[in-house]
PDB file of C-alpha atoms in Angstrom:
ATOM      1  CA  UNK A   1     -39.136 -55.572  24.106  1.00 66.00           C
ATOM      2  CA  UNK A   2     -36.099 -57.129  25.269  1.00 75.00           C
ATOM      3  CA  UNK A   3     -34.043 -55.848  27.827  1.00 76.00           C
ATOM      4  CA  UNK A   4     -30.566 -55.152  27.079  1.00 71.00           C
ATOM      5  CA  UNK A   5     -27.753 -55.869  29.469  1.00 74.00           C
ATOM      6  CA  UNK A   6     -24.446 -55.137  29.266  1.00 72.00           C
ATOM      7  CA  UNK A   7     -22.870 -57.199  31.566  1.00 72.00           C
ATOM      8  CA  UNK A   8     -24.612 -60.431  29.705  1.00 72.00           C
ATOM      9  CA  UNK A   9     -23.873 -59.190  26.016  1.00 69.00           C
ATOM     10  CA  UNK A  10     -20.602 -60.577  24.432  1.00 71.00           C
ATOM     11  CA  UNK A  11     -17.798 -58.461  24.125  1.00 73.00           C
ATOM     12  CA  UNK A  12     -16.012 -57.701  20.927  1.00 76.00           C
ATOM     13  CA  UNK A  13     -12.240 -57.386  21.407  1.00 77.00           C
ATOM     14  CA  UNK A  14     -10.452 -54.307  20.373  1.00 77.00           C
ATOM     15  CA  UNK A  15      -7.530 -55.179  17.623  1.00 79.00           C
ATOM     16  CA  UNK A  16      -5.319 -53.515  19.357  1.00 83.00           C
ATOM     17  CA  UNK A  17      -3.202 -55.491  22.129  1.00 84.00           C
ATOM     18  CA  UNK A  18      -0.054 -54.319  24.475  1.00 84.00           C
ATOM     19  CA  UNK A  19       2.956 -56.499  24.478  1.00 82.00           C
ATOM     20  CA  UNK A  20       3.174 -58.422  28.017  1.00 84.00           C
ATOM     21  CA  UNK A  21       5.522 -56.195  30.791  1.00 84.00           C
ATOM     22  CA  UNK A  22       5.370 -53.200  28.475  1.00 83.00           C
ATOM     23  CA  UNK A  23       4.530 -50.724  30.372  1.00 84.00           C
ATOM     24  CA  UNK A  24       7.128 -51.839  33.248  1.00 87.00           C
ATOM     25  CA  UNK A  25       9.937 -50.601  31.662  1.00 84.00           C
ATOM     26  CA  UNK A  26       8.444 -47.691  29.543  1.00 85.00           C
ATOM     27  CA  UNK A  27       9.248 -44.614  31.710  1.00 85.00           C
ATOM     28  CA  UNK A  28      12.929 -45.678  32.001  1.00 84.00           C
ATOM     29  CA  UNK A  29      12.901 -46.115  27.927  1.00 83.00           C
ATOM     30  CA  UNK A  30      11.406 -43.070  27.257  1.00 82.00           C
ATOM     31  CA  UNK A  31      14.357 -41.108  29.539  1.00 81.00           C
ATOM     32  CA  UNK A  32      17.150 -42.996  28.003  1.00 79.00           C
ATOM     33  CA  UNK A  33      16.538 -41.716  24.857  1.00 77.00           C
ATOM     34  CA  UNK A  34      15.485 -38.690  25.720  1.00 75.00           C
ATOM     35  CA  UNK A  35      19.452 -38.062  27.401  1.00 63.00           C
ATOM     36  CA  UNK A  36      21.090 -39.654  23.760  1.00 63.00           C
ATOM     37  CA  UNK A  37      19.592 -36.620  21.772  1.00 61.00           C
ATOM     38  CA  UNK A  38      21.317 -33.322  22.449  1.00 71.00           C
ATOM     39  CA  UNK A  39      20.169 -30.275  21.051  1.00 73.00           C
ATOM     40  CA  UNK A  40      22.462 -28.235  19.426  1.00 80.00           C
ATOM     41  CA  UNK A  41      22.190 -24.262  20.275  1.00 79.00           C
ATOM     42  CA  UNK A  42      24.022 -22.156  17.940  1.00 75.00           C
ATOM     43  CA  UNK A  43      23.901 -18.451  19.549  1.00 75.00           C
ATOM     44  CA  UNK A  44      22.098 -15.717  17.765  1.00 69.00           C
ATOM     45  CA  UNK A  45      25.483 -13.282  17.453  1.00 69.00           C
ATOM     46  CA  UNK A  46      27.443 -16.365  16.107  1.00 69.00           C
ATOM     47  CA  UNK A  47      25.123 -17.344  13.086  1.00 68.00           C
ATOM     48  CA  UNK A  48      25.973 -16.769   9.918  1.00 72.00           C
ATOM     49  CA  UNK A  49      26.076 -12.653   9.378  1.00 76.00           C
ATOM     50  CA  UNK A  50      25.608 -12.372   5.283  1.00 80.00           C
ATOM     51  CA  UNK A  51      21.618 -13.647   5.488  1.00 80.00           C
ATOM     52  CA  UNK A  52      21.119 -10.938   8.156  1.00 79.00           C
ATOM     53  CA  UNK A  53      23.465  -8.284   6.128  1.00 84.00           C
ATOM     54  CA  UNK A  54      21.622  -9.003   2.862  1.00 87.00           C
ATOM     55  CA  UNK A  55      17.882  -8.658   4.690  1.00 88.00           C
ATOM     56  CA  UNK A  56      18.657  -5.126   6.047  1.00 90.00           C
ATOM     57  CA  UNK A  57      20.236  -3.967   2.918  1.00 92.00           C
ATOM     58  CA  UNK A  58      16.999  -4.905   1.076  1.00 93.00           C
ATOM     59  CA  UNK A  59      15.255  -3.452   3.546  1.00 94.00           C
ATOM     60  CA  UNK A  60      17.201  -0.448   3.592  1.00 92.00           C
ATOM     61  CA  UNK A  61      16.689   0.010  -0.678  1.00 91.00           C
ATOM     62  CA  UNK A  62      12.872  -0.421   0.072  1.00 92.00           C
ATOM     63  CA  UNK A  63      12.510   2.640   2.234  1.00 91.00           C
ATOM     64  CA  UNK A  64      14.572   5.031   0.446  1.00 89.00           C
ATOM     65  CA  UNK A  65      12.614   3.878  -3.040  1.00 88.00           C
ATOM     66  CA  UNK A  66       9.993   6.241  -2.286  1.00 85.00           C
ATOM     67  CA  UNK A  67      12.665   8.961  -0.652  1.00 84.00           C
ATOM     68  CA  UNK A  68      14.131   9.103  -3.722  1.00 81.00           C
ATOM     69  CA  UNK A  69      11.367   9.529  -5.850  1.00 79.00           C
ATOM     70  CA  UNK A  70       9.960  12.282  -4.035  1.00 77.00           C
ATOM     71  CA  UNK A  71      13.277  14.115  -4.306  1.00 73.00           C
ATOM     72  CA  UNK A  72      13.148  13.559  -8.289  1.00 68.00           C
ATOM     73  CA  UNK A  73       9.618  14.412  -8.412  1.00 64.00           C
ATOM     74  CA  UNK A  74      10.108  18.095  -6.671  1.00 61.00           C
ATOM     75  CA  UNK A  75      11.057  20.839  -8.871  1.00 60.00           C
ATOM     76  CA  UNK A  76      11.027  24.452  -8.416  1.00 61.00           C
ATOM     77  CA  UNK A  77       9.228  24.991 -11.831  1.00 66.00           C
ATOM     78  CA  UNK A  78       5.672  25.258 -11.859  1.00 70.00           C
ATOM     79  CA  UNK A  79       3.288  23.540 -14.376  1.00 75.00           C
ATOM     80  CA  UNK A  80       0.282  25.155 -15.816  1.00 78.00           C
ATOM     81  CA  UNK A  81      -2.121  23.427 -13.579  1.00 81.00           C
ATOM     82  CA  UNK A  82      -0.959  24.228 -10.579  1.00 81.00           C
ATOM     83  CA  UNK A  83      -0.845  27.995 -11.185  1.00 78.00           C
ATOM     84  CA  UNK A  84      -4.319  27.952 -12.762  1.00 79.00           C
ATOM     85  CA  UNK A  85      -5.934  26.064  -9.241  1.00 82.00           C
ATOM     86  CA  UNK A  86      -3.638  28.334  -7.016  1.00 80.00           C
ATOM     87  CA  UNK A  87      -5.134  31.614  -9.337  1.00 74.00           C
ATOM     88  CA  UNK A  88      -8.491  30.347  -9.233  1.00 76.00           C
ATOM     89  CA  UNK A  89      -9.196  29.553  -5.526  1.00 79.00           C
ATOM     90  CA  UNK A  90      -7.752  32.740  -4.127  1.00 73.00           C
ATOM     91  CA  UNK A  91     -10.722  34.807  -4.748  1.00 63.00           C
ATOM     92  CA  UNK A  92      -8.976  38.487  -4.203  1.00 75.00           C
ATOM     93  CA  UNK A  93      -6.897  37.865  -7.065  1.00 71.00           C
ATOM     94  CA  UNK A  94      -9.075  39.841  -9.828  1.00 74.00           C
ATOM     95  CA  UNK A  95      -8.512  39.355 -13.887  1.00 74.00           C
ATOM     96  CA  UNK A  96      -7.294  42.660 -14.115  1.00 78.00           C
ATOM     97  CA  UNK A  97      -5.191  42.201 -11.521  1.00 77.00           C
ATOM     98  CA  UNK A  98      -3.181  39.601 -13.524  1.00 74.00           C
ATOM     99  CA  UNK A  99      -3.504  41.688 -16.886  1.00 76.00           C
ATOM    100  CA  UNK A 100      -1.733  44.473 -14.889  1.00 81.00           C
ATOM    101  CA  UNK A 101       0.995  42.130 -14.190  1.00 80.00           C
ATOM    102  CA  UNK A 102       1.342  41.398 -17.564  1.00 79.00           C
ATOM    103  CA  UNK A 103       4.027  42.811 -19.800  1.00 81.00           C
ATOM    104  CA  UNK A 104       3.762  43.383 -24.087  1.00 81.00           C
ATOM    105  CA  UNK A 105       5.819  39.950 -24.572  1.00 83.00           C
ATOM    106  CA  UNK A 106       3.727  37.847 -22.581  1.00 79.00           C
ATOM    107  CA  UNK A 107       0.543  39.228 -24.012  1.00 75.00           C
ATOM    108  CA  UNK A 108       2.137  38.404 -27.121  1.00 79.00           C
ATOM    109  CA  UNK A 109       2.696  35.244 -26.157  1.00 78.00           C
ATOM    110  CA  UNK A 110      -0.922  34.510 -25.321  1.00 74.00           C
ATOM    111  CA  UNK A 111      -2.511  36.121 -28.378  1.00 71.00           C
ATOM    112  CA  UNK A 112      -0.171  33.843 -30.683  1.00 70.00           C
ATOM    113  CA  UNK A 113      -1.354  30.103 -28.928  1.00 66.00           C
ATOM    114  CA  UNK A 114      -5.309  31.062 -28.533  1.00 66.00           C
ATOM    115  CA  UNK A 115      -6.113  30.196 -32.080  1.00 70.00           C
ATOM    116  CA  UNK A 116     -10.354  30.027 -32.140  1.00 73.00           C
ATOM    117  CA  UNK A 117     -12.586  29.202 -35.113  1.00 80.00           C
ATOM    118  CA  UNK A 118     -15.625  31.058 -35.477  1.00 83.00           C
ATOM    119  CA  UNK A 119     -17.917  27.797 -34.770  1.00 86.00           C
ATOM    120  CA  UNK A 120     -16.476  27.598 -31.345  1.00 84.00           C
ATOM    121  CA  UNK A 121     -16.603  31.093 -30.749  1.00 78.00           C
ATOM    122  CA  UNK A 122     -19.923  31.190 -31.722  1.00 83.00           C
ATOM    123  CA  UNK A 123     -21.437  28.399 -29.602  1.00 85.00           C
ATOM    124  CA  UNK A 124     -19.798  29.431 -26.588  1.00 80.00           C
ATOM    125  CA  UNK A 125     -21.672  32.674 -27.458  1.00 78.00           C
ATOM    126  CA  UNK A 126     -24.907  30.661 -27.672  1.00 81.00           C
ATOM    127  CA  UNK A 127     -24.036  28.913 -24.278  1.00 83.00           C
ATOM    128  CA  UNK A 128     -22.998  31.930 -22.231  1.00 78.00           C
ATOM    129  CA  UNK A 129     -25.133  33.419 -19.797  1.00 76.00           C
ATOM    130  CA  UNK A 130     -23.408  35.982 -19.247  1.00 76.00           C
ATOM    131  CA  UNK A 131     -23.551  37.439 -22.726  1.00 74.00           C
ATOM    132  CA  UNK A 132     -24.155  41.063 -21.969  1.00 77.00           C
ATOM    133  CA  UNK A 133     -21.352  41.144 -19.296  1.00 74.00           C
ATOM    134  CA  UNK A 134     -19.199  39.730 -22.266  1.00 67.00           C
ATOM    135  CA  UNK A 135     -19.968  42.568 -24.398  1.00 72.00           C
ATOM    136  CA  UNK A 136     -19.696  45.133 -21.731  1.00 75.00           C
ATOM    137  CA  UNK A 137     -16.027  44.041 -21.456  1.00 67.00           C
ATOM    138  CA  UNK A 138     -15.133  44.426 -24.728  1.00 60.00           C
ATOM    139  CA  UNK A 139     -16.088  48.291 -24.686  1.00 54.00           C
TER     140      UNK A 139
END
């Protein structure tokens, strides 16, 4: 094998080239037009007030979006649902308990929306475990 020297190989010349005496003058160039440009520095309380104005008032609507509908949402009624869970996890709350409460009118009331046809009533016979508690009741 040949041995390779670098010293005796032939040099390829880069495409690139540097004007003659450029780099004399360069640092002087370079801070000559660095002192033309100024910057212009327009204080923060002196720019324009409307873009700011308009952000915060958006802002503003988005956080009381949700106030809002909160207050809406609330009522003092209660729905059917809530009463039922409420009655159904506090556990010393008995049935007769609530039928005590009861007056004629709402009994009424009660008797006249539980409409049941007899193939209901009859499989959730069937299904019941507790059938003879069921029956005891009735008596």
């Amino acid at each position: 094998m040949k041995t390779f020297k670098l010293e005796n190989e032939p040099k390829i010349k880069s495409g690139f080239k540097t004007p003659d005496n450029y780099f004399d003058n360069f640092s002087e160039k370079v801070l000559q037009q660095l002192d033309k440009k100024e910057v212009k520095v327009i204080p923060f309380y002196k720019r324009n007030k409307t873009i700011s104005l308009a952000a915060a008032a958006v802002i503003g609507f988005a956080l009381l979006i949700p106030i809002v509908n909160n207050y809406k949402a609330s009522s003092n009624e209660l729905d059917e649902a809530t009463l039922e869970t409420y009655l159904s996890y506090h556990s010393n709350i008995s049935q007769y308990d609530l039928i005590q409460t009861l007056d004629d009118s709402d009994i009424e009331k009660l008797g006249n929306n539980v409409t049941l046809e007899d193939e209901t009533l009859e499989d959730i016979l069937v299904t019941s475990p507790n059938l003879e508690h069921l029956i005891s009741e009735q008596n």
